[in-house]
Amino acid sequence: MDDATIDQLLIIGGVLGGLLLVAPGLIWLERRMLALWQDRYGPNRAGPFGLLVVLADTLKLFFKEDWTPPFADRFVFTIAPGIVVITVLMSFIVVPFAPGVIVSDLNIGLLFFLANSSLGAYSIILGGWASNNKYSLLGSMRGAAQMISYEVFMGLAMMGVVLLAGSFSMHTIVEAQKDMWFVIPQFLGFVIFFIAGIAETHRLPFDIPEAESELIAGFHSEYSGMKFGIFFVGEYLGIILISSVTVALYFGGWLGPDFMPPLVWFILKTFAFICFFILLRASLPRPRYDQLMEYGWKILLPLTLLNLMVTAGIVLLNKGI
Amino acid sequence: MLIIFYIAAAVAVIATVLVITQHNLVHALLYLVVSFLAVAMAFYVLGAPFIAALEVIIYAGAIVVLMIFVIMMLNLRQESVAQEKKWLNARIVIGPVILTLVLAAELLYMLSTETSVHLTGEVIGAKAVGMSLYGHYVIGVELSGILLMAGIVGAYHLGRQKKKVTHRFLEKQEE
């Protein structure tokens, strides 16, 4: 094997290993942060700062009975949790962590990300349907409608960035932000993208498919043991994904002053967004289902179209002169 | 690259046959997703990455999700699977199979006599697709836009609900 191949394998291994290590760590981080914002202690007994609670949780999930309900559709029930993790990990292929540190710089990078996030919806839909339980079915129907609608705004909001950078490749998009981060000319696009990202990962305040208080965990009511654990890890991987894509598209990716290496800048910015996700969970109540849909189609859609049109007009004017 | 194309094409054909022969509707739709993914792969190998991505986003990601959505609402269970089993017996398949075999024989004949299509390896990007859609095929794009608009207006009309008033005096005035 030549050096390039080994480098490539190292990048793949590093990204995969890093993500799978960080995702459970986020569970601890989230509990501690939530506790901080709500004036509690959070997990602080097992190990330093309660860090070992992650290990204890994982062990507990492994030893729990992995029960498949007799009334469930066995095959679909089993593959549903895997889909979310696979699609999210596939999306990380096109995320540029630093110059050269990217698994594959596809020239349709952003579309690849969109395609994978739309396939991720199957996890919720199939999980809820296969459980054969009315609450799960309600949850997965809400999830399907929510994810399909918000995907539209997500894609349209991204197109502003694509227009400015002139490419779908994430690497080129980050390079194009050398002079100015896209969050300044595309502030509206950023806000809409981020809202749609929260809805795509079905995190609070948009966790309508699971809504513990009304649907008793919605689409994963019937899941236990490691199958539930995989849904859980998939959710945290989704948070990392949306945060890192936001950073790459709107906050200059790895770009930053020279005193720290590019990778550190990228990780720091992504971390800030992950904390913002947790802050949202700590502070906002959940909207009603019809409010969510109305908000999407009546407010976000016209705004994204307006944003796209104005951006396209300005780009066209600048090119013409 | 050619071998990847043939594998993707074979997966597409097998998955599509399984879509027809499955008794359970949701399983059939899952095979339809696999079929779309395989077709996207074939597009990618043929040098159309943009179309491949759109195939996954629109067909596999949105349209089949909508189909599953409708099927979930219908709440089909064991009875429908049994009914499907009863309907899908071997005799029904004979006619289509004979007709398809004729087409397949014709295709094989063509492939063996004609000079085969060359894979140019030229990559058709997003820009080329956009230019042809809004240049050469603009009438088609606009007509399909009008068709979709008609569909949306129709769906809105069917789904519209009259405001229900439950007040004892106002109730009579409505309608």
PDB file of N, CA and C in Angstrom, chain A residues 152-205:
ATOM      1  N   VAL A 152     -37.285  19.900   2.894  1.00  0.00           N
ATOM      2  CA  VAL A 152     -37.450  20.865   1.803  1.00  0.00           C
ATOM      3  C   VAL A 152     -36.781  22.179   2.163  1.00  0.00           C
ATOM      4  N   PHE A 153     -37.070  22.674   3.394  1.00  0.00           N
ATOM      5  CA  PHE A 153     -36.507  23.978   3.775  1.00  0.00           C
ATOM      6  C   PHE A 153     -35.004  23.867   3.947  1.00  0.00           C
ATOM      7  N   MET A 154     -34.566  22.721   4.457  1.00  0.00           N
ATOM      8  CA  MET A 154     -33.133  22.525   4.662  1.00  0.00           C
ATOM      9  C   MET A 154     -32.401  22.625   3.316  1.00  0.00           C
ATOM     10  N   GLY A 155     -32.905  21.897   2.313  1.00  0.00           N
ATOM     11  CA  GLY A 155     -32.266  21.911   1.000  1.00  0.00           C
ATOM     12  C   GLY A 155     -32.294  23.290   0.380  1.00  0.00           C
ATOM     13  N   LEU A 156     -33.459  23.963   0.481  1.00  0.00           N
ATOM     14  CA  LEU A 156     -33.569  25.281  -0.142  1.00  0.00           C
ATOM     15  C   LEU A 156     -32.683  26.300   0.563  1.00  0.00           C
ATOM     16  N   ALA A 157     -32.573  26.190   1.906  1.00  0.00           N
ATOM     17  CA  ALA A 157     -31.739  27.150   2.632  1.00  0.00           C
ATOM     18  C   ALA A 157     -30.270  26.975   2.247  1.00  0.00           C
ATOM     19  N   MET A 158     -29.864  25.709   2.040  1.00  0.00           N
ATOM     20  CA  MET A 158     -28.473  25.444   1.652  1.00  0.00           C
ATOM     21  C   MET A 158     -28.142  26.045   0.296  1.00  0.00           C
ATOM     22  N   MET A 159     -29.141  26.138  -0.582  1.00  0.00           N
ATOM     23  CA  MET A 159     -28.854  26.560  -1.944  1.00  0.00           C
ATOM     24  C   MET A 159     -28.282  27.978  -1.992  1.00  0.00           C
ATOM     25  N   GLY A 160     -28.605  28.812  -0.986  1.00  0.00           N
ATOM     26  CA  GLY A 160     -28.011  30.142  -0.933  1.00  0.00           C
ATOM     27  C   GLY A 160     -26.493  30.052  -0.851  1.00  0.00           C
ATOM     28  N   VAL A 161     -26.020  29.144   0.027  1.00  0.00           N
ATOM     29  CA  VAL A 161     -24.573  28.943   0.169  1.00  0.00           C
ATOM     30  C   VAL A 161     -23.985  28.414  -1.136  1.00  0.00           C
ATOM     31  N   VAL A 162     -24.713  27.465  -1.759  1.00  0.00           N
ATOM     32  CA  VAL A 162     -24.213  26.878  -3.002  1.00  0.00           C
ATOM     33  C   VAL A 162     -24.088  27.958  -4.074  1.00  0.00           C
ATOM     34  N   LEU A 163     -25.057  28.876  -4.113  1.00  0.00           N
ATOM     35  CA  LEU A 163     -24.997  29.964  -5.100  1.00  0.00           C
ATOM     36  C   LEU A 163     -23.770  30.835  -4.874  1.00  0.00           C
ATOM     37  N   LEU A 164     -23.500  31.158  -3.603  1.00  0.00           N
ATOM     38  CA  LEU A 164     -22.370  32.042  -3.311  1.00  0.00           C
ATOM     39  C   LEU A 164     -21.046  31.356  -3.598  1.00  0.00           C
ATOM     40  N   ALA A 165     -20.952  30.056  -3.243  1.00  0.00           N
ATOM     41  CA  ALA A 165     -19.680  29.352  -3.420  1.00  0.00           C
ATOM     42  C   ALA A 165     -19.535  28.801  -4.841  1.00  0.00           C
ATOM     43  N   GLY A 166     -20.650  28.602  -5.516  1.00  0.00           N
ATOM     44  CA  GLY A 166     -20.607  28.078  -6.877  1.00  0.00           C
ATOM     45  C   GLY A 166     -20.251  26.618  -6.954  1.00  0.00           C
ATOM     46  N   SER A 167     -20.503  25.837  -5.884  1.00  0.00           N
ATOM     47  CA  SER A 167     -20.153  24.414  -5.925  1.00  0.00           C
ATOM     48  C   SER A 167     -20.926  23.663  -4.859  1.00  0.00           C
ATOM     49  N   PHE A 168     -21.136  22.343  -5.107  1.00  0.00           N
ATOM     50  CA  PHE A 168     -21.761  21.499  -4.093  1.00  0.00           C
ATOM     51  C   PHE A 168     -20.717  20.858  -3.179  1.00  0.00           C
ATOM     52  N   SER A 169     -19.440  21.014  -3.546  1.00  0.00           N
ATOM     53  CA  SER A 169     -18.394  20.353  -2.764  1.00  0.00           C
ATOM     54  C   SER A 169     -18.149  21.106  -1.467  1.00  0.00           C
ATOM     55  N   MET A 170     -18.184  20.379  -0.340  1.00  0.00           N
ATOM     56  CA  MET A 170     -18.049  21.031   0.969  1.00  0.00           C
ATOM     57  C   MET A 170     -16.690  21.692   1.107  1.00  0.00           C
ATOM     58  N   HIS A 171     -15.655  21.068   0.541  1.00  0.00           N
ATOM     59  CA  HIS A 171     -14.305  21.611   0.630  1.00  0.00           C
ATOM     60  C   HIS A 171     -14.258  22.988  -0.027  1.00  0.00           C
ATOM     61  N   THR A 172     -14.815  23.083  -1.247  1.00  0.00           N
ATOM     62  CA  THR A 172     -14.828  24.356  -1.965  1.00  0.00           C
ATOM     63  C   THR A 172     -15.631  25.401  -1.202  1.00  0.00           C
ATOM     64  N   ILE A 173     -16.738  24.968  -0.580  1.00  0.00           N
ATOM     65  CA  ILE A 173     -17.577  25.916   0.155  1.00  0.00           C
ATOM     66  C   ILE A 173     -16.803  26.522   1.313  1.00  0.00           C
ATOM     67  N   VAL A 174     -16.047  25.687   2.041  1.00  0.00           N
ATOM     68  CA  VAL A 174     -15.263  26.230   3.159  1.00  0.00           C
ATOM     69  C   VAL A 174     -14.193  27.179   2.640  1.00  0.00           C
ATOM     70  N   GLU A 175     -13.520  26.797   1.544  1.00  0.00           N
ATOM     71  CA  GLU A 175     -12.469  27.660   0.983  1.00  0.00           C
ATOM     72  C   GLU A 175     -13.045  29.008   0.564  1.00  0.00           C
ATOM     73  N   ALA A 176     -14.283  28.992   0.063  1.00  0.00           N
ATOM     74  CA  ALA A 176     -14.892  30.233  -0.426  1.00  0.00           C
ATOM     75  C   ALA A 176     -15.179  31.210   0.711  1.00  0.00           C
ATOM     76  N   GLN A 177     -15.067  30.751   1.978  1.00  0.00           N
ATOM     77  CA  GLN A 177     -15.379  31.637   3.108  1.00  0.00           C
ATOM     78  C   GLN A 177     -14.134  32.295   3.668  1.00  0.00           C
ATOM     79  N   LYS A 178     -13.040  32.308   2.907  1.00  0.00           N
ATOM     80  CA  LYS A 178     -11.771  32.884   3.386  1.00  0.00           C
ATOM     81  C   LYS A 178     -11.952  34.344   3.808  1.00  0.00           C
ATOM     82  N   ASP A 179     -12.697  35.124   2.993  1.00  0.00           N
ATOM     83  CA  ASP A 179     -12.820  36.550   3.286  1.00  0.00           C
ATOM     84  C   ASP A 179     -13.936  36.828   4.290  1.00  0.00           C
ATOM     85  N   MET A 180     -15.041  36.096   4.144  1.00  0.00           N
ATOM     86  CA  MET A 180     -16.177  36.368   5.017  1.00  0.00           C
ATOM     87  C   MET A 180     -16.941  35.067   5.235  1.00  0.00           C
ATOM     88  N   TRP A 181     -17.279  34.791   6.507  1.00  0.00           N
ATOM     89  CA  TRP A 181     -18.109  33.618   6.770  1.00  0.00           C
ATOM     90  C   TRP A 181     -19.477  33.825   6.151  1.00  0.00           C
ATOM     91  N   PHE A 182     -20.046  32.746   5.626  1.00  0.00           N
ATOM     92  CA  PHE A 182     -21.341  32.875   4.954  1.00  0.00           C
ATOM     93  C   PHE A 182     -22.483  33.209   5.899  1.00  0.00           C
ATOM     94  N   VAL A 183     -22.219  33.173   7.209  1.00  0.00           N
ATOM     95  CA  VAL A 183     -23.317  33.481   8.123  1.00  0.00           C
ATOM     96  C   VAL A 183     -23.726  34.949   7.974  1.00  0.00           C
ATOM     97  N   ILE A 184     -22.811  35.803   7.495  1.00  0.00           N
ATOM     98  CA  ILE A 184     -23.150  37.232   7.376  1.00  0.00           C
ATOM     99  C   ILE A 184     -24.052  37.491   6.159  1.00  0.00           C
ATOM    100  N   PRO A 185     -23.654  37.091   4.932  1.00  0.00           N
ATOM    101  CA  PRO A 185     -24.599  37.326   3.825  1.00  0.00           C
ATOM    102  C   PRO A 185     -25.804  36.384   3.854  1.00  0.00           C
ATOM    103  N   GLN A 186     -25.686  35.254   4.534  1.00  0.00           N
ATOM    104  CA  GLN A 186     -26.760  34.251   4.501  1.00  0.00           C
ATOM    105  C   GLN A 186     -27.365  34.046   5.886  1.00  0.00           C
ATOM    106  N   PHE A 187     -27.556  35.143   6.639  1.00  0.00           N
ATOM    107  CA  PHE A 187     -28.003  34.943   8.017  1.00  0.00           C
ATOM    108  C   PHE A 187     -29.359  34.245   8.069  1.00  0.00           C
ATOM    109  N   LEU A 188     -30.272  34.686   7.198  1.00  0.00           N
ATOM    110  CA  LEU A 188     -31.607  34.076   7.158  1.00  0.00           C
ATOM    111  C   LEU A 188     -31.484  32.593   6.814  1.00  0.00           C
ATOM    112  N   GLY A 189     -30.648  32.310   5.813  1.00  0.00           N
ATOM    113  CA  GLY A 189     -30.439  30.921   5.411  1.00  0.00           C
ATOM    114  C   GLY A 189     -29.908  30.098   6.564  1.00  0.00           C
ATOM    115  N   PHE A 190     -28.983  30.668   7.340  1.00  0.00           N
ATOM    116  CA  PHE A 190     -28.420  29.949   8.478  1.00  0.00           C
ATOM    117  C   PHE A 190     -29.493  29.612   9.503  1.00  0.00           C
ATOM    118  N   VAL A 191     -30.329  30.605   9.832  1.00  0.00           N
ATOM    119  CA  VAL A 191     -31.358  30.375  10.850  1.00  0.00           C
ATOM    120  C   VAL A 191     -32.306  29.265  10.390  1.00  0.00           C
ATOM    121  N   ILE A 192     -32.731  29.342   9.122  1.00  0.00           N
ATOM    122  CA  ILE A 192     -33.678  28.335   8.619  1.00  0.00           C
ATOM    123  C   ILE A 192     -33.023  26.967   8.571  1.00  0.00           C
ATOM    124  N   PHE A 193     -31.763  26.929   8.119  1.00  0.00           N
ATOM    125  CA  PHE A 193     -31.059  25.647   8.064  1.00  0.00           C
ATOM    126  C   PHE A 193     -30.975  25.031   9.451  1.00  0.00           C
ATOM    127  N   PHE A 194     -30.676  25.852  10.436  1.00  0.00           N
ATOM    128  CA  PHE A 194     -30.500  25.309  11.781  1.00  0.00           C
ATOM    129  C   PHE A 194     -31.828  24.810  12.349  1.00  0.00           C
ATOM    130  N   ILE A 195     -32.897  25.572  12.123  1.00  0.00           N
ATOM    131  CA  ILE A 195     -34.213  25.125  12.605  1.00  0.00           C
ATOM    132  C   ILE A 195     -34.577  23.807  11.931  1.00  0.00           C
ATOM    133  N   ALA A 196     -34.355  23.744  10.604  1.00  0.00           N
ATOM    134  CA  ALA A 196     -34.666  22.508   9.894  1.00  0.00           C
ATOM    135  C   ALA A 196     -33.786  21.372  10.387  1.00  0.00           C
ATOM    136  N   GLY A 197     -32.540  21.698  10.747  1.00  0.00           N
ATOM    137  CA  GLY A 197     -31.644  20.666  11.264  1.00  0.00           C
ATOM    138  C   GLY A 197     -32.150  20.093  12.576  1.00  0.00           C
ATOM    139  N   ILE A 198     -32.675  20.957  13.439  1.00  0.00           N
ATOM    140  CA  ILE A 198     -33.227  20.462  14.706  1.00  0.00           C
ATOM    141  C   ILE A 198     -34.410  19.549  14.423  1.00  0.00           C
ATOM    142  N   ALA A 199     -35.251  19.955  13.463  1.00  0.00           N
ATOM    143  CA  ALA A 199     -36.418  19.133  13.138  1.00  0.00           C
ATOM    144  C   ALA A 199     -35.981  17.805  12.523  1.00  0.00           C
ATOM    145  N   GLU A 200     -34.905  17.821  11.731  1.00  0.00           N
ATOM    146  CA  GLU A 200     -34.432  16.584  11.101  1.00  0.00           C
ATOM    147  C   GLU A 200     -33.903  15.597  12.128  1.00  0.00           C
ATOM    148  N   THR A 201     -33.218  16.117  13.143  1.00  0.00           N
ATOM    149  CA  THR A 201     -32.699  15.199  14.162  1.00  0.00           C
ATOM    150  C   THR A 201     -33.751  14.915  15.230  1.00  0.00           C
ATOM    151  N   HIS A 202     -34.959  15.447  15.033  1.00  0.00           N
ATOM    152  CA  HIS A 202     -36.067  15.378  15.993  1.00  0.00           C
ATOM    153  C   HIS A 202     -35.594  15.523  17.435  1.00  0.00           C
ATOM    154  N   ARG A 203     -34.904  16.665  17.660  1.00  0.00           N
ATOM    155  CA  ARG A 203     -34.474  17.007  19.009  1.00  0.00           C
ATOM    156  C   ARG A 203     -35.482  17.986  19.584  1.00  0.00           C
ATOM    157  N   LEU A 204     -35.484  18.128  20.896  1.00  0.00           N
ATOM    158  CA  LEU A 204     -36.302  19.167  21.496  1.00  0.00           C
ATOM    159  C   LEU A 204     -35.868  20.511  20.939  1.00  0.00           C
ATOM    160  N   PRO A 205     -36.738  21.469  20.711  1.00  0.00           N
ATOM    161  CA  PRO A 205     -38.186  21.436  20.956  1.00  0.00           C
ATOM    162  C   PRO A 205     -38.998  20.714  19.878  1.00  0.00           C
TER     163      PRO A 205
END
